[in-house]
PDB file of C-alpha atoms in Angstrom:
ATOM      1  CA  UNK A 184       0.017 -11.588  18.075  1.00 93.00           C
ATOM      2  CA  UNK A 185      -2.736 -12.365  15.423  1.00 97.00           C
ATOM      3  CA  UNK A 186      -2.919 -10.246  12.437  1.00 98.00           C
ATOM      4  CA  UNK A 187      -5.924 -10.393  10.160  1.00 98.00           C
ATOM      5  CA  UNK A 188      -4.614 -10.026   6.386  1.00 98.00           C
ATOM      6  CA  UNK A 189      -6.609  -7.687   4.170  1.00 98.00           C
ATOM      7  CA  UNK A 190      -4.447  -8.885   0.722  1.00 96.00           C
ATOM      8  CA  UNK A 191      -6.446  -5.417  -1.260  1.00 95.00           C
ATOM      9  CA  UNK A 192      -7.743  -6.814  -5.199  1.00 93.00           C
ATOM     10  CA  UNK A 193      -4.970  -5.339  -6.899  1.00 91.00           C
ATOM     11  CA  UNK A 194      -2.153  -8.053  -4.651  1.00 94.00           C
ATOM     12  CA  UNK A 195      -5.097 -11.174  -5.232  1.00 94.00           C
ATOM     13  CA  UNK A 196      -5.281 -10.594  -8.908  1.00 93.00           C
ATOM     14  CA  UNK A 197      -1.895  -8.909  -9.956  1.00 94.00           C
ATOM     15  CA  UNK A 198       0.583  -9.580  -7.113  1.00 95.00           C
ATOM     16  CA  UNK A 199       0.376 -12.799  -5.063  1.00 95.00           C
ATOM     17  CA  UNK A 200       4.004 -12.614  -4.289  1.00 97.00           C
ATOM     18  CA  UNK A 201       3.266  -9.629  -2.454  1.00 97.00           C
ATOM     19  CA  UNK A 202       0.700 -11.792  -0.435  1.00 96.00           C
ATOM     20  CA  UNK A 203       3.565 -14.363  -0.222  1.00 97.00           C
ATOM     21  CA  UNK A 204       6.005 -12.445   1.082  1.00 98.00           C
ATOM     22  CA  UNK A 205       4.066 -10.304   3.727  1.00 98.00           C
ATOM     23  CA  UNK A 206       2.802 -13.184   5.211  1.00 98.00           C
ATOM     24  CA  UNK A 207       6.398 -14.952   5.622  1.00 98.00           C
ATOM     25  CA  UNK A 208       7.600 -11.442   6.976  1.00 98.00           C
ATOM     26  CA  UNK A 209       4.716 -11.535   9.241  1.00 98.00           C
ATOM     27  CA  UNK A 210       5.150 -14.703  10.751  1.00 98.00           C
ATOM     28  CA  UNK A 211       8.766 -14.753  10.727  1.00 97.00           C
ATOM     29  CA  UNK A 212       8.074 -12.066  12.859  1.00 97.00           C
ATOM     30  CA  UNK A 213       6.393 -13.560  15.184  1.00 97.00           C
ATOM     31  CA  UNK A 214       2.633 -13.193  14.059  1.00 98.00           C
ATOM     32  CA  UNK A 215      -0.486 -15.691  13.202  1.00 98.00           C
ATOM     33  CA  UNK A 216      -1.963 -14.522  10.555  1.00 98.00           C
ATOM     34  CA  UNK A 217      -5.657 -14.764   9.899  1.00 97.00           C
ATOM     35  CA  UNK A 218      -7.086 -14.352   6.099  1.00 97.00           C
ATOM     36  CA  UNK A 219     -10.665 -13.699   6.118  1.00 97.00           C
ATOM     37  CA  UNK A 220     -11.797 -15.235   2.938  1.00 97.00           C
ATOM     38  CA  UNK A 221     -15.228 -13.126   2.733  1.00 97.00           C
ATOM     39  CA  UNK A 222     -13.097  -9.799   1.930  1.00 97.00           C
ATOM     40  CA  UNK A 223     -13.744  -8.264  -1.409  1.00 96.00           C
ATOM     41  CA  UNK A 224     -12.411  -4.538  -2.684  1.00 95.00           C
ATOM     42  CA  UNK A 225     -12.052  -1.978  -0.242  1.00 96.00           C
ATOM     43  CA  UNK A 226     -14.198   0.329  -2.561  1.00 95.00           C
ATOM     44  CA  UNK A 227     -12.148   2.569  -3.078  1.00 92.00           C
ATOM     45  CA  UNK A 228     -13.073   2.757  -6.952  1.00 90.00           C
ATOM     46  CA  UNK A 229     -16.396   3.425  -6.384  1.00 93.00           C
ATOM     47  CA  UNK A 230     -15.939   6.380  -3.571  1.00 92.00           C
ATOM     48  CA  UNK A 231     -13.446   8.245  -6.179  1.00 87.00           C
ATOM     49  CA  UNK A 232     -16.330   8.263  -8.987  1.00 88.00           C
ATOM     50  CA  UNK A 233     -18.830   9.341  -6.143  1.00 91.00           C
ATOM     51  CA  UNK A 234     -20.793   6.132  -5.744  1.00 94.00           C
ATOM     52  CA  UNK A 235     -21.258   6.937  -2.206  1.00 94.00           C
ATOM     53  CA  UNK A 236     -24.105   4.704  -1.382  1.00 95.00           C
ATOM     54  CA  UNK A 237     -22.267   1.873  -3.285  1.00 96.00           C
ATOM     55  CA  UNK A 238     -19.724   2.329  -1.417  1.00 97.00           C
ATOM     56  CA  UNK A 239     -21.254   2.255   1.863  1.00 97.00           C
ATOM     57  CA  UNK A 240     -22.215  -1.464   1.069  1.00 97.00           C
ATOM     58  CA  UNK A 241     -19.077  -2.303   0.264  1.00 97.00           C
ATOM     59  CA  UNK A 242     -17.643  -0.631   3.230  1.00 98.00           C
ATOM     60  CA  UNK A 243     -20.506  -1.883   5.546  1.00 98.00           C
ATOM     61  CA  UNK A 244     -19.374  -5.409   4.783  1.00 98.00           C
ATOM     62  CA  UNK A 245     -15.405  -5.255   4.948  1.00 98.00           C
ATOM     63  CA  UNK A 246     -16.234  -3.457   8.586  1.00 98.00           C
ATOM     64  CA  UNK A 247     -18.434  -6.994   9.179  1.00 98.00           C
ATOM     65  CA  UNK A 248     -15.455  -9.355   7.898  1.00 98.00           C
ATOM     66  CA  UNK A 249     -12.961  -7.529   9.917  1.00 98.00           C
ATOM     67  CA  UNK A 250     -15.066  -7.226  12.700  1.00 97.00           C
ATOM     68  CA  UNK A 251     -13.125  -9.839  14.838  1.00 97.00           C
ATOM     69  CA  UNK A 252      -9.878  -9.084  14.404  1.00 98.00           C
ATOM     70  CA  UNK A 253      -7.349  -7.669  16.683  1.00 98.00           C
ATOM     71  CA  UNK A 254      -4.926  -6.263  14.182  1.00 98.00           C
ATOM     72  CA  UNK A 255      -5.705  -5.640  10.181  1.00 98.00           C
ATOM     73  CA  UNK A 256      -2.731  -4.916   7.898  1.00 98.00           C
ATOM     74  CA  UNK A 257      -2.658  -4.318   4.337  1.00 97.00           C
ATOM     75  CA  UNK A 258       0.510  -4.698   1.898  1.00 97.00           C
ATOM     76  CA  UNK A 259      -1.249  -1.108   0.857  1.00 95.00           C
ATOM     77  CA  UNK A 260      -1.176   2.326   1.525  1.00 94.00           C
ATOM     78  CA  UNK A 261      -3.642   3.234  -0.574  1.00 93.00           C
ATOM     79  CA  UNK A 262      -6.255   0.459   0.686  1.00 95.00           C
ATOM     80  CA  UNK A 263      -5.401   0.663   3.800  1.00 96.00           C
ATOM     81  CA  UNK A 264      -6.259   4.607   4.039  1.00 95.00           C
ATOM     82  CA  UNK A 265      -9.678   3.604   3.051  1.00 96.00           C
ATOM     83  CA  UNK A 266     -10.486   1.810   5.533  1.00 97.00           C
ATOM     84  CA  UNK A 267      -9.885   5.321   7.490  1.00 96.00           C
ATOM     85  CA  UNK A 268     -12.280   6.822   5.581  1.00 95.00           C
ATOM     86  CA  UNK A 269     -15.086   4.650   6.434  1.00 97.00           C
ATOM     87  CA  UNK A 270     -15.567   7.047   9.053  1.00 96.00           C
ATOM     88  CA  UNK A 271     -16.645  10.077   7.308  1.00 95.00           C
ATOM     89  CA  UNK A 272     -18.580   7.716   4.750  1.00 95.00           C
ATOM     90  CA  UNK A 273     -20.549   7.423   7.759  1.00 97.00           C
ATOM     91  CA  UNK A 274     -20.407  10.895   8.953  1.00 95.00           C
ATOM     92  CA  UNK A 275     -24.447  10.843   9.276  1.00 94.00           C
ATOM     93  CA  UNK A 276     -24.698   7.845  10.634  1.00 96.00           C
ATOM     94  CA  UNK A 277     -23.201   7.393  14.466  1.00 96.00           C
ATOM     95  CA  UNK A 278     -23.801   3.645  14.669  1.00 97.00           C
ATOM     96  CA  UNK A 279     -21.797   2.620  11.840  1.00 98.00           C
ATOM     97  CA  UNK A 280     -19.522   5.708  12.300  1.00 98.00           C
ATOM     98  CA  UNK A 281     -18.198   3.903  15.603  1.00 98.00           C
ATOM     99  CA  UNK A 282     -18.041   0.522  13.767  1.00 98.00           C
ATOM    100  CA  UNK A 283     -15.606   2.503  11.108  1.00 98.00           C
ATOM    101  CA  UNK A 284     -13.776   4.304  13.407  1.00 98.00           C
ATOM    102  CA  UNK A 285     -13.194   0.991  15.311  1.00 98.00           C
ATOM    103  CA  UNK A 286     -12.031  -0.576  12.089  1.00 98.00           C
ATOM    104  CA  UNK A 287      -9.899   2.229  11.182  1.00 97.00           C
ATOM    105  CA  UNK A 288      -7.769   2.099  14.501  1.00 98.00           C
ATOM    106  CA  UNK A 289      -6.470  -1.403  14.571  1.00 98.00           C
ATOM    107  CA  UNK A 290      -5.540  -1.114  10.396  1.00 98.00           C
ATOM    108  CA  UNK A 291      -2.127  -0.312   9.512  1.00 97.00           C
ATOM    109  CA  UNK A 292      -0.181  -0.413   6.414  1.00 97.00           C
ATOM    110  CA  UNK A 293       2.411  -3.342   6.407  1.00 97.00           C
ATOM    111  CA  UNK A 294       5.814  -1.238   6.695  1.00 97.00           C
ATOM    112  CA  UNK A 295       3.984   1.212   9.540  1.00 97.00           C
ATOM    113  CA  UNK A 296       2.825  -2.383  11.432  1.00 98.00           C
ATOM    114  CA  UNK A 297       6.383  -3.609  11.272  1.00 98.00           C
ATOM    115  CA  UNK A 298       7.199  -0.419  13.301  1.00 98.00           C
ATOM    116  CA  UNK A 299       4.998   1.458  14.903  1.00 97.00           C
ATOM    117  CA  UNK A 300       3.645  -1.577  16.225  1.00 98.00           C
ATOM    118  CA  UNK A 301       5.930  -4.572  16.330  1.00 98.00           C
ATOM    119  CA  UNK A 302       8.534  -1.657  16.670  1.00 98.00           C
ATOM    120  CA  UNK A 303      10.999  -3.491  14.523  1.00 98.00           C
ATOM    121  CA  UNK A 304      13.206  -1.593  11.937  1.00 97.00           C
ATOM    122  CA  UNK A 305      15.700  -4.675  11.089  1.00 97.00           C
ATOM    123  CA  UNK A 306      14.152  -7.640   9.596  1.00 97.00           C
ATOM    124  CA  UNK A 307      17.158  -9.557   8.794  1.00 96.00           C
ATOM    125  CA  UNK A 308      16.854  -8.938   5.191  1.00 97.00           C
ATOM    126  CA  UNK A 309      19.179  -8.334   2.237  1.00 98.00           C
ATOM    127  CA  UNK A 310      19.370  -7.668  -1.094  1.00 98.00           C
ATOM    128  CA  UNK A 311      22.327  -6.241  -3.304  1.00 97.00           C
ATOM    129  CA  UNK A 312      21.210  -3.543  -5.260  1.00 97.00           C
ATOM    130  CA  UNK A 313      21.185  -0.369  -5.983  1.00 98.00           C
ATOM    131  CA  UNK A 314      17.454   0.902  -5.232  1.00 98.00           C
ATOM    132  CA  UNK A 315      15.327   4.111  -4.691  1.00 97.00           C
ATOM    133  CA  UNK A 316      12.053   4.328  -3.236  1.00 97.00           C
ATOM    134  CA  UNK A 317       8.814   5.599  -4.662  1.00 96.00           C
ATOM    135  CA  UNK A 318       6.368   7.824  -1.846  1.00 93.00           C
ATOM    136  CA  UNK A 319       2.605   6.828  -2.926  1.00 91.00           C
ATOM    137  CA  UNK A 320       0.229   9.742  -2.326  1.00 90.00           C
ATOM    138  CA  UNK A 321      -2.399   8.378  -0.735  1.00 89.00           C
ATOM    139  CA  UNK A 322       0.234   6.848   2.017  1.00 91.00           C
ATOM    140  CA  UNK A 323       1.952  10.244   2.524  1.00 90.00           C
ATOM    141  CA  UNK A 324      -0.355  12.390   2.640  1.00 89.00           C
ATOM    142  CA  UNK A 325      -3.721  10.904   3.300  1.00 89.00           C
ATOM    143  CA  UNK A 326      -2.521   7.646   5.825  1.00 92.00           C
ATOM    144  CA  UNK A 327       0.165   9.523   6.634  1.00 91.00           C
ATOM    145  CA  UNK A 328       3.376   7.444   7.086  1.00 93.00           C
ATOM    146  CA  UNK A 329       6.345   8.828   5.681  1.00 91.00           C
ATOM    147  CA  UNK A 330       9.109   7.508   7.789  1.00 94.00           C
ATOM    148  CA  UNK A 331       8.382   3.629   8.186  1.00 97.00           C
ATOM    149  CA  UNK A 332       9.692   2.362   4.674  1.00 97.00           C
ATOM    150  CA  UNK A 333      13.225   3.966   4.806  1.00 96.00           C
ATOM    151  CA  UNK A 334      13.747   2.955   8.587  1.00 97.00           C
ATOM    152  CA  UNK A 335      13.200  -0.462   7.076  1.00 98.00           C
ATOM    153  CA  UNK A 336      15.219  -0.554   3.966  1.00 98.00           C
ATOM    154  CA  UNK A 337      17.932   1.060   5.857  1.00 97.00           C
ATOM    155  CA  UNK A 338      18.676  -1.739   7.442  1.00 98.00           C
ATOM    156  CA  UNK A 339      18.042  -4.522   4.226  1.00 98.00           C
ATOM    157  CA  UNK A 340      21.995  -5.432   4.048  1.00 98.00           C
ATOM    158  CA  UNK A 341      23.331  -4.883   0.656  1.00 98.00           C
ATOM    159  CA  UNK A 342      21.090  -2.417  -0.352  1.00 98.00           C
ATOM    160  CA  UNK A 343      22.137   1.457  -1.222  1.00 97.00           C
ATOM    161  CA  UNK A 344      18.979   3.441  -1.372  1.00 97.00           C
ATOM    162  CA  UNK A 345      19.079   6.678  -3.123  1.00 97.00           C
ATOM    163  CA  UNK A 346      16.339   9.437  -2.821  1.00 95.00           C
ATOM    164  CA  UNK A 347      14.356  10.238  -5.593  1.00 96.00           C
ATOM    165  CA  UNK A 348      14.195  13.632  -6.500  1.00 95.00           C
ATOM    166  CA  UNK A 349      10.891  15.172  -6.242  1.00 93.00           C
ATOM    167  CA  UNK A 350       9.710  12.396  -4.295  1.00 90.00           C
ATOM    168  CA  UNK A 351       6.653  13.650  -3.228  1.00 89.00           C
ATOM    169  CA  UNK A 352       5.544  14.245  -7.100  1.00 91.00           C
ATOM    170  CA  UNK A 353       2.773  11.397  -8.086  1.00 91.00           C
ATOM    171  CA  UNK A 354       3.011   8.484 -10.539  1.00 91.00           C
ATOM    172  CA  UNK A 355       0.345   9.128 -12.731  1.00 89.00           C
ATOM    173  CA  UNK A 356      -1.613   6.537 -11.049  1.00 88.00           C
ATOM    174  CA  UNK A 357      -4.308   7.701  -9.029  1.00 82.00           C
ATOM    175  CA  UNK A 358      -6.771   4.633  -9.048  1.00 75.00           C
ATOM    176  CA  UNK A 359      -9.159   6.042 -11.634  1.00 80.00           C
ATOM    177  CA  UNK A 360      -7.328   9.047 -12.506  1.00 84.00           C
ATOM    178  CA  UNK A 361      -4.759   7.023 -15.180  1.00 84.00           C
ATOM    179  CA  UNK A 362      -8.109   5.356 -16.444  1.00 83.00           C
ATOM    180  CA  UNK A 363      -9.958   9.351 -17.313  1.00 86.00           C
ATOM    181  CA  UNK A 364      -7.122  10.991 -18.048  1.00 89.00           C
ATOM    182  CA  UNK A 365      -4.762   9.106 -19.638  1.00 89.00           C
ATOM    183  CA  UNK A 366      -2.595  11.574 -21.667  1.00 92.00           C
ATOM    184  CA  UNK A 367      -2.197  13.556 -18.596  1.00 94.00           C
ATOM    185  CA  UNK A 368      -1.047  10.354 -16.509  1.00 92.00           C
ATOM    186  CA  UNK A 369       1.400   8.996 -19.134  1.00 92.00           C
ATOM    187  CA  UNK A 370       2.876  12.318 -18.979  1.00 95.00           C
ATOM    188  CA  UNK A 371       3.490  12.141 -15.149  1.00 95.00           C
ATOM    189  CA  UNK A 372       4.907   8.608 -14.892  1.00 95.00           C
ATOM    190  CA  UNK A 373       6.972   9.448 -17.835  1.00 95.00           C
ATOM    191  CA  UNK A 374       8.802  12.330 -15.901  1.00 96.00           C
ATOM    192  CA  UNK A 375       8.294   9.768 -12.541  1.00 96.00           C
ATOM    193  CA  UNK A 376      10.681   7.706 -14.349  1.00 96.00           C
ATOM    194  CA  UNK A 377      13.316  10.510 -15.768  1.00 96.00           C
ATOM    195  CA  UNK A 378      13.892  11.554 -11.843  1.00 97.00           C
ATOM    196  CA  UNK A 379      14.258   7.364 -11.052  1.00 97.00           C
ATOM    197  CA  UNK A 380      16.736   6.911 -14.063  1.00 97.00           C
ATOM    198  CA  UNK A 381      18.451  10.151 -12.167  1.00 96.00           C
ATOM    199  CA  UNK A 382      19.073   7.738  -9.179  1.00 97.00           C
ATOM    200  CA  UNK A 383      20.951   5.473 -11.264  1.00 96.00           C
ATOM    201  CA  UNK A 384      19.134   2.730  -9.437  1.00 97.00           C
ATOM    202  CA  UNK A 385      18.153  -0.743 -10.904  1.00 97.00           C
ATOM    203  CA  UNK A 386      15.539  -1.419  -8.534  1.00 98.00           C
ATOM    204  CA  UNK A 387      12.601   0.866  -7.617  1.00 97.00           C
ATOM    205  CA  UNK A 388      10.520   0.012  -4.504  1.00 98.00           C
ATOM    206  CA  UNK A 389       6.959   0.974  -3.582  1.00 96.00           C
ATOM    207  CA  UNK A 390       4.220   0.212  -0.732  1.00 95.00           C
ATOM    208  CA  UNK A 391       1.667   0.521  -2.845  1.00 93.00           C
ATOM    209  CA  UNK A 392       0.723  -1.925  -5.993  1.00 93.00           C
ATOM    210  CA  UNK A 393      -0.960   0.590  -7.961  1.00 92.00           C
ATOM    211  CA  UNK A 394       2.143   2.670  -8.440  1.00 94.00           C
ATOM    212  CA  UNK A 395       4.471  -0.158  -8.727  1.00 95.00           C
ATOM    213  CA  UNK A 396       1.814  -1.458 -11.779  1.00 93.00           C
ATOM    214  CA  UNK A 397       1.905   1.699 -13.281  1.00 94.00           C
ATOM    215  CA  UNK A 398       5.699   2.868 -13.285  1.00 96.00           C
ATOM    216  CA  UNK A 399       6.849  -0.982 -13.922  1.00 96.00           C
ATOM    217  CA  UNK A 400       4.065  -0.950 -17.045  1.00 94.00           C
ATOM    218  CA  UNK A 401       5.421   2.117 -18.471  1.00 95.00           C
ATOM    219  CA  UNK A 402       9.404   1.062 -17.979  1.00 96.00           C
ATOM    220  CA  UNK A 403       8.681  -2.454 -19.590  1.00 95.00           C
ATOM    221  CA  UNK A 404       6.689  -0.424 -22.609  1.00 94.00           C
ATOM    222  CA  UNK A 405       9.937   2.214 -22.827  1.00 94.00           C
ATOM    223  CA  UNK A 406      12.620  -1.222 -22.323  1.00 96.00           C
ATOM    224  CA  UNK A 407      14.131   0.667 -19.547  1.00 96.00           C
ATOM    225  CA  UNK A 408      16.208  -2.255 -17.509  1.00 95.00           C
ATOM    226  CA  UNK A 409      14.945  -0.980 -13.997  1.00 97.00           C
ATOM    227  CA  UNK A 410      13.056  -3.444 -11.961  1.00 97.00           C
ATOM    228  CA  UNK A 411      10.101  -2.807  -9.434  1.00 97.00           C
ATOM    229  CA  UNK A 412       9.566  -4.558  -6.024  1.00 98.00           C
ATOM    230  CA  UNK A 413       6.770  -4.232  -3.433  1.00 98.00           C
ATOM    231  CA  UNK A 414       8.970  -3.567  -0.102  1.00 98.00           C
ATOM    232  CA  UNK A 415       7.393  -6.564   1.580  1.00 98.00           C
ATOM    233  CA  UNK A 416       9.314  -8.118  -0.948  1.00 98.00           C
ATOM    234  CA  UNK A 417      12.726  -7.031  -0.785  1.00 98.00           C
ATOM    235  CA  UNK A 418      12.377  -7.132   2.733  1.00 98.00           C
ATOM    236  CA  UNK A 419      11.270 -10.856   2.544  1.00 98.00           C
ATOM    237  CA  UNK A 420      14.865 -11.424   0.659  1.00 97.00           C
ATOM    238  CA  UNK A 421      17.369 -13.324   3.291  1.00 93.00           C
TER     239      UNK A 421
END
């Protein structure tokens, strides 16, 4: 199966062991992965301040580098939910509206790939620790998948994954949001990481890079001795 890698800015500047490791997941896996080097931001930025015709360029040009490939998957929830809202970008427009909504049904997120597609819930992974897991937004409620991370790290051997209360509570992040409002954010990722510290965990796990940035920023400014992994990671851990 070939799967076209859309790495999002935040993994390519911040996080290239996330890359890393969800392309040796991938192909140990089974996959060929393709990496289309002409990708850029998914615009995602730009659409939250209301650029909307900015956007559409950016947008009209991800849908042309992607254009070929049979699967897209993103070590994102966030960035990969963009690329489902290409669609009503393009609400007025029914040629590129197709293109979008073409786009938008071969992308997944990397855990919902692994099993909604590949239907695999045991990678052959493990990892001693004791972990919980962090729920992004914008993959819960706007993508959608819930379920797919937990059937995975159920399965990492080792690892004891406890729920974190209010999970469905944000970081703080928000893409812009922690940028305009940032006594407001600092406020939510500090109680984020009271209800973590709760857990007793040493390791918190996310889908998304955003949160994982913004919770792991905040515990290294407050010393707290919890680490942060991207679940492509930990599930890249043999």
């Amino acid at each position: 199966m070939r799967v076209s890698l859309f790495i999002t800015c935040l993994n390519d500047v911040f996080f290239p062991g996330v890359g890393k490791a969800t392309v040796e997941v991938l192909e140990r896996l089974g996959c060929e992965i393709d990496f289309p080097t002409e990708q850029t931001c998914c615009g995602q930025p730009a659409y939250n301040s209301g650029y909307q015709n900015e956007t559409k360029e950016i947008a009209k040009h991800m849908i042309r580098t992607f254009e070929h490939a049979e699967y897209v998957v993103a070590p994102s929830g966030s960035c990969a939910m963009m690329f489902h809202e290409y669609e009503k970008l393009f609400a007025d427009d029914h040629i590129w509206k197709e293109k979008a909504r073409v786009l938008a049904d071969k992308t997944y997120e990397f855990s919902q790939f692994l099993v909604d597609v590949l239907k695999v819930e045991d990678v052959g992974s493990s990892l001693k620790a004791n972990a919980t897991y962090h729920r992004s937004c914008h993959m819960i409620r706007l993508l959608g998948v819930k379920d797919a991370p937990m059937k995975l790290l159920h399965h990492v051997r080792g690892l004891h994954v406890t729920e974190l209360p209010h999970a469905y509570d944000c970081c703080g992040f928000g893409g812009t949001f922690s940028v305009k409002m940032v006594p407001i954010s600092e406020q939510i990722v500090d109680e984020k990481i009271r209800h973590i510290e709760e857990t007793g965990a040493d390791l918190l796990i996310g889908a998304d890079c955003g949160c994982l940035m913004n919770i792991g920023g905040r515990l290294q400014r407050k010393r707290k001795p919890i680490k942060v992994m991207h679940i492509a990671e930990v599930l890249n851990q043999r």
